[in-house]
Amino acid sequence: MYLFTSEVVSPGHPDKCADIIADSIVDEILKQDPNGRVAAEVFIAGKHVVIGGEVNAKIDFTHDDYRHIVKGALSEIGYNDNPHFTRAQCLHPQDLQVDVFLNQQSPDINQGVDQEGGEIGAGDQGIMFGFASCETKNFMPAAITYARALCDHVYAYAKSHPNELGVDIKTQVSVDYGTKSNFEECKPQSIHTIVVSAPCVESMSIERVRDLIGNLIDSAGLPKELYDKSKTIIYINPTGRYVNH
């Protein structure tokens, strides 16, 4: 075996919630100032949301404005006061405490962005790059592609069935290439292991959850030449109870 593993989290995972809130802040600022620039970080812990960083824009959002953006983003994700999960089990936007620590961008940093000749520099922000792979139609490696497909499929079901599943979902896929040579030549041989963790309402048994998610795995559109249910190792909520999230 030669295994490669990738993990994906749904929009309901705290890390993704933070990313989506940050993106929503950028969107709202750009709506009012197309030339605005935002370097905002978002931290979520329990019922607390902390927004910090720098803004260079011709607007002045209030604390209530930012709180409204946060609540709107979380509601769109699926945290919309779902009555099937208690306030102790799930995030409820009405209970949030939002702290905002956004400062005006330093002119010293800004001069690294606005450059003579109209070019825009990166300032103090890093630039990331990657490469394409021929393993899938979307030119991404197989493991991350199929982990994302599974996560999106289970998340879509959770959003449309809030009486069964919560939206803080994590998926993991291990692809077996057989040999290092196959890995280097982008030739996956099979999906070796699948892990899916999704919160459920307290009334659902672990057996029911595993049966439900097992069916979702089968209907996620994984390639038949790689996914064989009789051979793939599948773990669904492997630690057992997953209600509080």
XYZ file of C-alpha atoms in Angstrom:
245
model
C 0.000 0.000 0.000
C 0.966 3.624 -0.530
C -1.633 5.818 1.200
C -2.346 9.539 0.955
C -4.981 11.118 3.196
C -6.885 14.417 3.062
C -9.438 15.896 5.450
C -12.269 18.352 4.791
C -14.564 20.201 7.187
C -18.019 21.584 6.440
C -19.026 25.262 6.696
C -20.428 24.434 10.147
C -16.996 23.614 11.585
C -15.665 26.487 13.776
C -12.620 26.974 11.530
C -14.823 27.329 8.460
C -17.310 29.527 10.334
C -14.444 31.897 11.101
C -13.361 31.932 7.434
C -16.908 32.586 6.208
C -17.441 35.402 8.718
C -14.164 37.014 7.594
C -15.218 36.689 3.943
C -18.611 38.210 4.773
C -16.934 41.213 6.384
C -14.820 41.749 3.255
C -17.928 41.453 1.062
C -19.880 44.034 3.048
C -16.993 46.510 3.096
C -16.402 46.167 -0.652
C -20.098 46.782 -1.330
C -19.694 50.277 0.161
C -16.104 50.944 -0.828
C -14.881 48.983 -3.893
C -11.341 50.124 -3.113
C -11.484 49.029 0.519
C -8.899 46.640 1.887
C -9.399 44.261 4.770
C -7.008 42.093 6.758
C -9.409 40.600 9.289
C -8.946 37.526 11.461
C -11.862 35.804 13.178
C -11.602 33.595 16.263
C -14.481 31.501 17.589
C -14.581 29.876 21.012
C -17.893 28.626 22.345
C -20.328 31.524 22.220
C -17.617 34.129 21.684
C -16.579 35.593 18.322
C -13.528 37.853 18.207
C -12.781 39.928 15.100
C -9.374 41.592 14.844
C -7.082 43.098 12.257
C -6.835 46.124 10.007
C -9.132 47.919 7.584
C -8.393 50.609 5.035
C -11.760 51.783 3.728
C -13.959 54.875 3.505
C -16.625 53.431 5.797
C -17.164 53.191 9.509
C -19.054 50.089 10.553
C -20.357 50.044 14.112
C -20.121 47.137 16.512
C -23.770 46.365 15.768
C -22.985 46.290 12.043
C -20.318 43.648 12.581
C -22.589 41.682 14.909
C -25.267 41.693 12.200
C -22.742 40.387 9.656
C -21.672 37.607 12.038
C -25.239 36.505 12.787
C -26.186 36.607 9.104
C -23.193 34.479 8.092
C -23.864 31.883 10.793
C -27.550 31.727 9.925
C -26.689 31.079 6.272
C -24.313 28.295 7.353
C -27.079 26.568 9.269
C -26.794 27.941 12.804
C -30.235 29.524 12.757
C -31.624 28.677 16.204
C -32.322 25.069 15.241
C -34.892 23.913 17.833
C -33.703 20.311 17.535
C -30.420 21.158 19.322
C -30.307 22.846 22.737
C -28.210 25.936 23.393
C -25.734 23.700 25.219
C -25.442 21.350 22.236
C -25.178 23.797 19.372
C -24.262 27.382 18.528
C -27.227 29.769 18.565
C -26.529 33.218 17.031
C -28.770 34.987 19.551
C -26.418 33.941 22.368
C -23.235 35.218 20.719
C -20.888 37.761 22.229
C -19.064 39.553 19.403
C -15.913 41.569 20.155
C -14.419 43.750 17.428
C -10.810 44.937 17.377
C -10.332 46.359 13.883
C -7.856 49.198 13.432
C -7.058 51.493 10.531
C -4.286 50.032 8.407
C -0.846 51.468 9.033
C 0.278 53.909 6.305
C 3.681 52.193 6.397
C 2.062 48.923 5.364
C -0.228 50.660 2.888
C 2.741 52.079 0.991
C 3.719 48.501 0.186
C 0.304 48.024 -1.419
C -0.182 51.224 -3.416
C 2.806 51.518 -5.703
C 3.861 53.998 -8.358
C 2.555 53.161 -11.781
C -0.738 51.829 -10.454
C 0.509 48.376 -9.519
C -0.753 46.780 -6.309
C 1.698 45.063 -4.002
C 1.026 42.428 -1.371
C 1.844 44.594 1.635
C 2.531 42.279 4.555
C 0.341 39.477 3.237
C 1.759 36.199 1.966
C 1.051 34.761 -1.471
C 0.295 31.032 -1.736
C 0.489 28.872 -4.834
C -0.006 25.227 -5.714
C -0.119 22.993 -8.729
C -2.670 21.085 -10.770
C -3.030 17.300 -10.739
C -4.443 15.072 -13.470
C -6.020 12.671 -10.927
C -9.496 14.210 -11.173
C -11.572 16.281 -13.585
C -11.173 19.378 -11.406
C -7.373 18.962 -11.469
C -7.132 18.458 -7.717
C -5.601 15.435 -5.952
C -7.993 12.525 -5.489
C -8.082 12.415 -1.682
C -9.072 16.061 -1.187
C -11.549 15.913 -4.094
C -13.458 12.944 -2.708
C -13.289 14.173 0.881
C -14.820 17.457 -0.309
C -17.517 15.661 -2.308
C -18.474 13.624 0.753
C -18.466 16.647 3.040
C -20.603 18.709 0.685
C -23.078 15.843 0.281
C -23.510 15.217 4.011
C -23.637 18.957 4.751
C -26.389 19.489 2.165
C -28.411 16.725 3.799
C -27.818 18.196 7.256
C -29.011 21.653 6.178
C -32.197 20.228 4.693
C -32.795 17.859 7.636
C -32.031 19.920 10.779
C -34.201 17.517 12.767
C -31.587 14.789 12.202
C -28.060 16.157 11.702
C -26.052 19.197 12.724
C -23.779 21.118 10.370
C -20.347 20.720 12.048
C -19.156 17.897 9.786
C -15.731 16.435 9.056
C -14.730 13.942 6.371
C -11.474 12.181 5.634
C -10.460 10.040 2.682
C -7.344 7.883 2.321
C -6.441 6.887 -1.227
C -4.231 3.886 -1.901
C -1.833 4.320 -4.824
C -0.314 0.889 -4.399
C 3.225 2.119 -5.025
C 5.208 5.327 -4.740
C 5.592 5.282 -8.512
C 1.811 5.331 -8.975
C 1.585 8.220 -6.528
C 4.177 10.223 -8.439
C 2.424 9.446 -11.720
C -1.029 10.431 -10.337
C -2.527 6.941 -10.598
C -4.781 6.244 -7.582
C -5.775 2.577 -7.272
C -8.597 2.615 -4.712
C -10.240 4.504 -1.872
C -8.777 2.716 1.130
C -10.502 4.432 4.075
C -13.372 6.876 4.631
C -14.110 8.693 7.886
C -17.241 10.807 8.383
C -18.179 12.558 11.625
C -21.477 14.447 11.844
C -23.480 15.548 14.900
C -26.964 14.206 15.359
C -29.970 15.075 17.503
C -29.971 13.391 20.884
C -32.881 11.101 20.058
C -31.045 9.357 17.206
C -29.214 6.120 17.981
C -25.657 5.649 16.769
C -26.893 2.741 14.646
C -29.408 4.994 12.894
C -26.764 7.680 12.324
C -24.311 5.207 10.843
C -26.951 3.737 8.559
C -28.012 7.202 7.390
C -24.491 8.434 6.702
C -23.544 5.122 5.132
C -26.276 5.663 2.565
C -25.043 9.220 1.995
C -21.541 7.907 1.324
C -22.960 5.494 -1.260
C -24.877 8.293 -2.988
C -22.065 10.879 -2.966
C -20.917 10.037 -6.476
C -17.536 8.525 -5.629
C -15.924 6.904 -8.704
C -16.933 3.240 -8.997
C -13.467 2.247 -10.156
C -12.031 3.455 -6.825
C -14.844 2.987 -4.302
C -15.850 -0.572 -3.435
C -18.095 -0.626 -0.365
C -17.153 -4.222 0.382
C -13.442 -3.355 0.507
C -13.240 0.276 1.632
C -12.780 0.720 5.392
C -15.530 3.054 6.628
C -15.682 4.804 10.002
C -18.824 6.799 10.826
C -18.784 8.793 14.077
C -16.073 6.402 15.265
C -15.944 7.788 18.817
C -19.675 7.113 19.295
C -21.953 9.853 20.623
C -21.650 13.192 18.823
C -24.450 15.536 19.875
C -22.712 18.559 21.417
C -20.938 20.611 18.780
